[in-house]
CSV table of C-alpha atoms in Angstrom, one decimal:
chain,number,residue,atom,x,y,z
Q,249,MET,CA,118.8,174.3,114.6
Q,250,PHE,CA,116.7,177.2,113.2
Q,251,LYS,CA,119.6,178.7,111.3
Q,252,MET,CA,120.6,175.4,109.8
Q,253,LYS,CA,117.1,174.7,108.6
Q,254,LYS,CA,116.8,178.2,107.2
Q,255,GLN,CA,120.1,177.9,105.3
Q,256,TYR,CA,119.0,174.5,104.0
Q,257,LEU,CA,115.8,176.1,102.6
Q,258,TYR,CA,117.6,179.0,101.0
Q,259,ILE,CA,120.2,176.7,99.4
Q,260,LEU,CA,117.4,174.5,98.1
Q,261,THR,CA,115.6,177.5,96.6
Q,262,ILE,CA,118.7,178.8,94.9
Q,263,LEU,CA,119.4,175.3,93.4
Q,264,ILE,CA,115.8,175.1,92.1
Q,265,LEU,CA,115.8,178.5,90.5
Q,266,THR,CA,119.2,178.0,89.0
Q,267,SER,CA,118.4,174.7,87.5
Q,268,CYS,CA,115.1,176.0,86.1
Q,269,SER,CA,117.0,178.9,84.5
Q,270,SER,CA,119.6,176.6,83.1
Q,271,LEU,CA,117.0,174.3,81.5
Q,272,LYS,CA,115.3,177.3,79.9
Q,273,ASN,CA,118.5,178.2,78.2
Q,274,ASN,CA,119.6,174.7,77.2
Q,275,SER,CA,116.3,173.0,76.3
Q,276,SER,CA,115.6,172.6,72.6
Q,277,ASN,CA,112.0,171.6,73.3
Q,278,LYS,CA,110.8,173.7,76.3
Q,279,ASN,CA,107.2,172.7,76.0
Q,280,GLU,CA,108.1,169.0,76.3
Q,281,LYS,CA,110.5,169.4,79.3
Q,282,LEU,CA,109.8,172.4,81.5
Q,283,ASP,CA,106.4,171.4,82.7
Q,284,ILE,CA,107.8,168.1,83.9
Q,285,VAL,CA,110.7,169.8,85.6
Q,286,MET,CA,108.5,172.4,87.3
Q,287,PHE,CA,106.1,169.7,88.5
Q,288,ASN,CA,108.9,167.5,90.0
Q,289,LYS,CA,110.5,170.6,91.6
Q,290,GLY,CA,107.1,171.6,93.1
Q,291,VAL,CA,106.8,168.1,94.6
Q,292,THR,CA,110.4,168.2,95.9
Q,293,ILE,CA,109.8,171.6,97.5
Q,294,PHE,CA,106.5,170.5,99.0
Q,295,GLU,CA,108.2,167.4,100.5
Q,296,MET,CA,110.6,169.6,102.4
Q,297,VAL,CA,107.9,170.3,105.0
Q,298,ASP,CA,108.1,166.6,105.9
Q,299,LYS,CA,111.9,166.2,105.5
Q,300,LEU,CA,112.4,169.2,107.9
Q,301,SER,CA,109.9,167.7,110.4
Q,302,ILE,CA,108.1,171.0,110.5
Q,303,ASP,CA,104.6,169.7,111.3
Q,304,TRP,CA,106.1,167.6,114.1
Q,305,GLU,CA,107.8,170.7,115.5
Q,306,LEU,CA,104.6,172.7,115.3
Q,307,GLN,CA,102.6,170.0,117.1
Q,308,ARG,CA,105.0,169.6,120.0
Q,309,LEU,CA,105.5,173.3,120.9
Q,310,ASP,CA,103.6,174.9,123.7
Q,311,THR,CA,102.5,178.3,122.4
Q,312,LEU,CA,101.6,179.4,126.0
Q,313,LYS,CA,105.3,179.6,126.7
Q,314,GLN,CA,107.0,182.7,125.3
Q,315,ASP,CA,110.2,181.0,124.0
Q,316,GLU,CA,108.2,178.1,122.4
Q,317,LYS,CA,105.8,180.6,120.9
Q,318,ILE,CA,108.7,182.3,119.1
Q,319,LYS,CA,109.9,178.9,117.8
Q,320,TYR,CA,106.4,178.1,116.7
Q,321,ASP,CA,106.2,181.3,114.7
Q,322,VAL,CA,109.6,180.6,113.1
Q,323,PHE,CA,108.5,177.1,112.0
Q,324,LYS,CA,105.1,178.3,110.8
Q,325,ASN,CA,106.7,181.0,108.7
Q,326,GLU,CA,109.2,178.5,107.3
Q,327,LYS,CA,106.4,176.1,106.4
Q,328,GLU,CA,104.4,178.9,104.6
Q,329,GLU,CA,107.5,179.9,102.6
Q,330,ILE,CA,108.1,176.4,101.4
Q,331,LEU,CA,104.5,175.9,100.5
Q,332,GLU,CA,104.4,179.2,98.6
Q,333,LEU,CA,107.5,178.1,96.6
Q,334,ALA,CA,105.9,174.8,95.7
Q,335,PHE,CA,102.7,176.7,94.8
Q,336,ASP,CA,104.5,178.9,92.4
Q,337,GLN,CA,105.9,175.9,90.4
Q,338,PHE,CA,102.4,174.4,89.9
Q,339,ALA,CA,100.9,177.8,89.1
Q,340,LYS,CA,103.4,178.3,86.3
Q,341,ILE,CA,102.3,175.0,84.8
Q,342,ILE,CA,98.6,176.1,84.9
Q,343,GLN,CA,99.5,179.4,83.3
Q,344,ASP,CA,102.1,178.4,80.7
Q,345,TYR,CA,101.3,174.8,79.8
Q,346,PRO,CA,97.5,174.3,79.6
Q,347,ASP,CA,98.1,171.3,77.3
Q,348,SER,CA,100.5,169.6,79.7
Q,349,GLU,CA,99.7,166.0,80.9
Q,350,LEU,CA,100.4,167.3,84.3
Q,351,TYR,CA,97.9,170.1,84.2
Q,352,HIS,CA,95.2,168.4,86.2
Q,353,LYS,CA,97.6,167.1,88.8
Q,354,SER,CA,99.0,170.6,89.1
Q,355,LEU,CA,95.4,171.9,89.7
Q,356,TYR,CA,94.9,169.3,92.4
Q,357,ASN,CA,98.2,170.2,94.1
Q,358,LEU,CA,97.3,173.9,94.0
Q,359,ALA,CA,94.0,173.1,95.7
Q,360,HIS,CA,95.8,171.1,98.3
Q,361,ILE,CA,98.4,173.7,99.0
Q,362,SER,CA,95.7,176.4,99.1
Q,363,SER,CA,94.0,174.4,101.8
Q,364,LEU,CA,97.2,174.1,103.9
Q,365,LEU,CA,97.7,177.9,103.6
Q,366,ASN,CA,94.1,178.6,104.5
Q,367,TYR,CA,93.4,180.2,101.1
Q,368,GLU,CA,89.9,179.0,100.9
Q,369,GLU,CA,88.8,181.1,97.9
Q,370,ASP,CA,91.7,179.7,95.9
Q,371,GLU,CA,91.0,176.2,97.0
Q,372,ILE,CA,87.4,176.4,95.9
Q,373,LYS,CA,88.5,177.9,92.5
Q,374,TYR,CA,90.9,175.1,91.8
Q,375,LEU,CA,88.5,172.4,92.9
Q,376,GLU,CA,85.8,173.8,90.7
Q,377,MET,CA,88.2,173.9,87.8
Q,378,ILE,CA,88.9,170.2,88.3
Q,379,LEU,CA,85.1,169.5,88.3
Q,380,SER,CA,84.6,171.4,85.1
Q,381,ALA,CA,87.6,169.8,83.3
Q,382,ASN,CA,87.6,166.7,81.1
Q,383,VAL,CA,89.5,164.5,83.6
Q,384,ASN,CA,89.7,160.8,84.1
Q,385,ASP,CA,89.4,159.6,87.7
Q,386,ARG,CA,91.2,156.4,86.7
Q,387,GLU,CA,94.3,158.2,85.6
Q,388,ASN,CA,97.4,156.9,87.1
Q,389,SER,CA,98.1,158.8,90.4
Q,390,GLY,CA,101.8,158.1,90.5
Q,391,ARG,CA,101.5,156.9,94.1
Q,392,SER,CA,102.9,153.6,95.1
Q,393,GLY,CA,102.6,151.2,98.0
Q,394,ILE,CA,100.4,148.3,99.0
Q,395,MET,CA,97.5,150.4,100.2
Q,396,SER,CA,98.1,153.4,98.0
Q,397,ASN,CA,95.4,154.3,95.5
Q,398,PRO,CA,96.8,154.0,91.9
Q,399,TYR,CA,94.0,156.3,90.6
Q,400,THR,CA,93.8,160.1,90.8
Q,401,ASN,CA,90.0,160.2,91.7
Q,402,PHE,CA,90.1,163.9,90.6
Q,403,LYS,CA,86.4,164.6,90.6
Q,404,ASN,CA,85.6,162.2,93.4
Q,405,GLU,CA,88.0,164.0,95.7
Q,406,ALA,CA,87.2,167.5,94.5
Q,407,SER,CA,83.4,167.1,95.1
Q,408,LYS,CA,84.1,165.6,98.6
Q,409,LYS,CA,86.4,168.5,99.5
Q,410,LEU,CA,83.9,171.1,98.3
Q,411,THR,CA,81.2,169.3,100.3
Q,412,GLU,CA,83.4,169.5,103.4
Q,413,ILE,CA,84.2,173.2,102.8
Q,414,TYR,CA,80.5,174.2,102.6
Q,415,ILE,CA,79.6,172.0,105.6
Q,416,ASN,CA,82.2,173.9,107.6
Q,417,LYS,CA,80.7,177.2,106.3
Q,418,ARG,CA,77.2,175.9,107.4
Q,419,ASN,CA,76.0,176.4,103.8
Q,420,TYR,CA,74.2,173.0,103.8
Q,421,LYS,CA,72.3,173.6,100.6
Q,422,THR,CA,75.4,174.0,98.6
Q,423,ALA,CA,77.1,171.2,100.5
Q,424,LEU,CA,74.2,168.9,99.5
Q,425,GLU,CA,74.5,169.9,95.9
Q,426,TYR,CA,78.2,168.9,95.9
Q,427,LYS,CA,77.5,165.7,97.8
Q,428,LYS,CA,74.9,164.7,95.2
Q,429,LEU,CA,77.4,165.5,92.5
Q,430,ASN,CA,79.9,163.3,94.3
Q,431,GLU,CA,77.6,160.3,93.6
Q,432,LYS,CA,78.3,160.7,89.9
Q,433,TYR,CA,82.0,160.2,90.5
Q,434,PRO,CA,82.4,157.0,92.7
Q,435,LEU,CA,85.7,156.1,94.3
Q,436,GLN,CA,88.1,154.3,92.0
Q,437,HIS,CA,90.1,151.8,94.0
Q,438,PHE,CA,91.1,148.1,94.1
Q,439,CYS,CA,90.8,147.5,97.9
Q,440,GLY,CA,87.7,146.5,99.9
Q,441,ASN,CA,89.0,148.4,102.9
Q,442,ALA,CA,89.2,151.6,100.9
Q,443,PHE,CA,85.6,151.2,99.8
Q,444,ALA,CA,84.4,150.5,103.3
Q,445,ALA,CA,86.2,153.6,104.6
Q,446,ASP,CA,84.6,155.6,101.8
Q,447,GLU,CA,81.1,154.4,102.7
Q,448,ILE,CA,81.7,155.6,106.3
Q,449,TYR,CA,83.1,158.9,105.1
Q,450,ASN,CA,80.1,159.5,102.8
Q,451,ALA,CA,77.6,158.6,105.5
Q,452,LYS,CA,79.2,161.1,107.9
Q,453,GLN,CA,79.1,163.9,105.3
Q,454,TYR,CA,75.4,163.2,104.5
Q,455,ALA,CA,74.6,163.1,108.2
Q,456,LYS,CA,76.3,166.4,108.9
Q,457,ILE,CA,74.3,168.0,106.1
Q,458,TYR,CA,71.0,166.6,107.2
Q,459,ASN,CA,71.6,167.4,110.8
Q,460,GLY,CA,72.5,170.9,109.7
Q,461,ILE,CA,69.2,171.4,107.9
Q,462,GLY,CA,67.2,169.9,110.8
Q,463,LYS,CA,66.4,166.5,109.2
Q,464,ASN,CA,67.7,164.4,112.0
Q,465,LYS,CA,65.9,161.2,111.1
Q,466,LYS,CA,67.4,161.4,107.7
Q,467,ALA,CA,70.9,161.9,109.2
Q,468,LEU,CA,70.4,158.8,111.3
Q,469,SER,CA,69.4,156.8,108.3
Q,470,TYR,CA,72.9,157.3,107.0
Q,471,LEU,CA,74.7,156.8,110.3
Q,472,LEU,CA,73.0,153.8,112.0
Q,473,PRO,CA,73.7,151.2,109.3
Q,474,HIS,CA,77.4,151.7,110.0
Q,475,ILE,CA,77.6,151.6,113.8
Q,476,PHE,CA,79.1,148.1,114.0
Q,477,ASN,CA,82.7,147.6,113.0
Q,478,ASN,CA,82.8,145.2,110.0
Q,479,GLY,CA,86.6,144.6,110.3
Q,480,LEU,CA,87.4,146.6,107.1
Q,481,ALA,CA,87.5,150.2,108.2
Q,482,ASN,CA,87.6,152.3,111.4
Q,483,ASN,CA,84.1,153.7,112.3
Q,484,SER,CA,85.0,155.4,115.6
Q,485,GLY,CA,84.3,158.9,114.3
Q,486,LEU,CA,81.0,157.8,112.9
Q,487,ILE,CA,80.0,156.3,116.2
Q,488,ASP,CA,80.8,159.5,118.0
Q,489,LEU,CA,78.7,161.5,115.5
Q,490,THR,CA,75.8,159.0,115.8
Q,491,ILE,CA,75.7,159.2,119.6
Q,492,GLU,CA,76.0,163.0,119.5
Q,493,SER,CA,73.1,163.1,117.0
Q,494,LEU,CA,71.0,160.7,119.1
Q,495,LYS,CA,71.6,162.6,122.4
Q,496,LYS,CA,71.0,166.0,120.8
Q,497,ASN,CA,67.5,165.0,119.5
Q,498,PHE,CA,66.2,162.3,121.9
Q,499,ASP,CA,65.9,161.7,125.6
Q,500,GLN,CA,69.0,159.7,126.7
Q,501,SER,CA,67.0,157.1,128.7
Q,502,LEU,CA,64.8,156.5,125.6
Q,503,ILE,CA,67.7,155.9,123.2
Q,504,LYS,CA,69.3,153.4,125.7
Q,505,LYS,CA,66.0,151.7,126.4
Q,506,ASP,CA,65.1,151.4,122.7
Q,507,PHE,CA,68.5,150.0,121.8
Q,508,GLU,CA,68.2,147.3,124.5
Q,509,LYS,CA,64.8,146.4,123.0
Q,510,SER,CA,66.4,146.2,119.5
Q,511,ILE,CA,69.1,143.8,120.8
Q,512,SER,CA,66.5,141.5,122.2
Q,513,GLU,CA,64.8,141.3,118.8
Q,514,VAL,CA,67.7,140.4,116.6
Q,515,TYR,CA,66.5,138.6,113.5
Q,516,SER,CA,67.9,136.8,110.4
Q,517,LYS,CA,67.4,136.9,106.7
Q,518,ILE,CA,68.4,134.3,104.1
Q,519,GLU,CA,69.7,135.8,100.8
Q,520,LYS,CA,70.8,134.0,97.7
Q,521,ASP,CA,73.5,134.8,95.2
Q,522,GLY,CA,75.5,132.8,92.7
Q,523,LYS,CA,77.4,131.0,95.4
Q,524,GLY,CA,74.4,129.8,97.3
Q,525,GLU,CA,72.4,130.8,100.4
Q,526,HIS,CA,73.7,133.1,103.1
Q,527,THR,CA,72.2,134.0,106.5
Q,528,TYR,CA,72.5,137.6,107.7
Q,529,TYR,CA,71.5,139.1,111.0
Q,530,PHE,CA,69.8,142.4,111.8
Q,531,ILE,CA,68.3,144.7,114.4
Q,532,LYS,CA,65.9,147.6,114.0
Q,533,TYR,CA,66.7,150.8,115.8
Q,534,PHE,CA,64.5,153.9,115.3
Q,535,ASN,CA,62.9,151.7,112.6
Q,536,ILE,CA,66.2,151.6,110.7
Q,537,GLU,CA,67.6,148.2,109.8
Q,538,ILE,CA,71.1,147.6,110.9
Q,539,GLY,CA,73.3,144.7,109.9
Q,540,VAL,CA,74.9,142.8,112.8
Q,541,PRO,CA,78.4,141.5,111.8
Q,542,SER,CA,78.7,137.7,112.2
Q,543,TRP,CA,82.1,137.2,110.5
Q,544,ASN,CA,83.9,137.0,113.9
Q,545,LEU,CA,81.4,134.7,115.6
Q,546,SER,CA,81.5,130.9,115.9
Q,547,PHE,CA,78.0,129.7,116.3
Q,548,GLU,CA,76.4,126.5,117.3
Q,549,SER,CA,73.5,125.4,115.0
Q,550,ASP,CA,71.0,126.1,117.8
Q,551,SER,CA,69.1,129.3,117.1
Q,552,GLY,CA,69.0,130.3,120.8
Q,553,ALA,CA,72.8,130.0,121.1
Q,554,ILE,CA,73.2,132.1,117.9
Q,555,LYS,CA,70.9,134.8,119.3
Q,556,SER,CA,72.7,134.8,122.6
Q,557,GLU,CA,76.1,135.1,121.0
Q,558,LEU,CA,75.0,137.9,118.7
Q,559,GLU,CA,73.5,139.8,121.7
Q,560,LYS,CA,76.8,139.4,123.5
Q,561,SER,CA,78.7,140.7,120.4
Q,562,ILE,CA,76.5,143.8,120.3
Q,563,ARG,CA,77.0,144.6,123.9
Q,564,GLU,CA,80.8,144.3,123.5
Q,565,SER,CA,80.7,146.7,120.5
Q,566,GLU,CA,82.2,150.2,120.7
Q,567,PHE,CA,78.8,151.7,119.9
Q,568,TYR,CA,77.1,150.0,122.9
Q,569,LYS,CA,79.9,150.9,125.3
Q,570,LYS,CA,79.9,154.6,124.3
Q,571,LEU,CA,76.1,154.8,124.3
Q,572,ASN,CA,76.1,153.6,127.9
Q,573,LYS,CA,78.9,155.7,129.3
């Protein structure tokens, strides 16, 4: 199996290099064609990691066993070789075709591959090049599918990735600078689920930063409004971070007692918009207002019955169950 996969990789590499050489010799308009060919070849090479199921192999192997450790090293080296080959294609575009329409997508791909290869300095360099470039976040991404984002989101994603890098480096001051910059480049999408997921992701990044600099109350102000699932995006990771933040900074009996008090004091607000009046429900926890989802509830008109059903819904929530483990 290893030999077959290696041979497949070598044959692919030879075909790629041969076809590039042939195109150089035969093309009458190299500037028009070679950047496109290089980009497509870079993508094709990169996709070999998935086609050869390398990540699946790496995940299933037990490196504590000697024979599987050897296999792991073979697959790891193979993956790195493929990624390096893909990297070279995109790097040539950056070097030789600065006016290419694929220049910024090549920068993005170089940053992504650098991340996979753990070349952090290169990743930072390419992400910062994206942020300083004249790019359009609404440029067509080339991705397809019902839930795929049709837009590149160059600066939105670059600022998020740089925020995450500096959070991991525990350089929270720089992380906050990139997170504030990220607000200038909001997510471009067409789907409400994507915007909901983005809100949760942003809340988690801000919370990690403010927890890191010791502003725990500020961190909770980002987390707590999202502790109830709204049916649009998964918030399990945020719930875990919220509970971890609460338990790290407050007495466990206090956080449970205060939450029970909050549940008993659920209240409503009537808000108007162009379509009429709408009733929304809230609790306050650590003096932070939290919306209680009511989209999945079927109430009676009696206010007592409504309150009872909302309290039941809260106690059945993932947050409540994890808080009381």
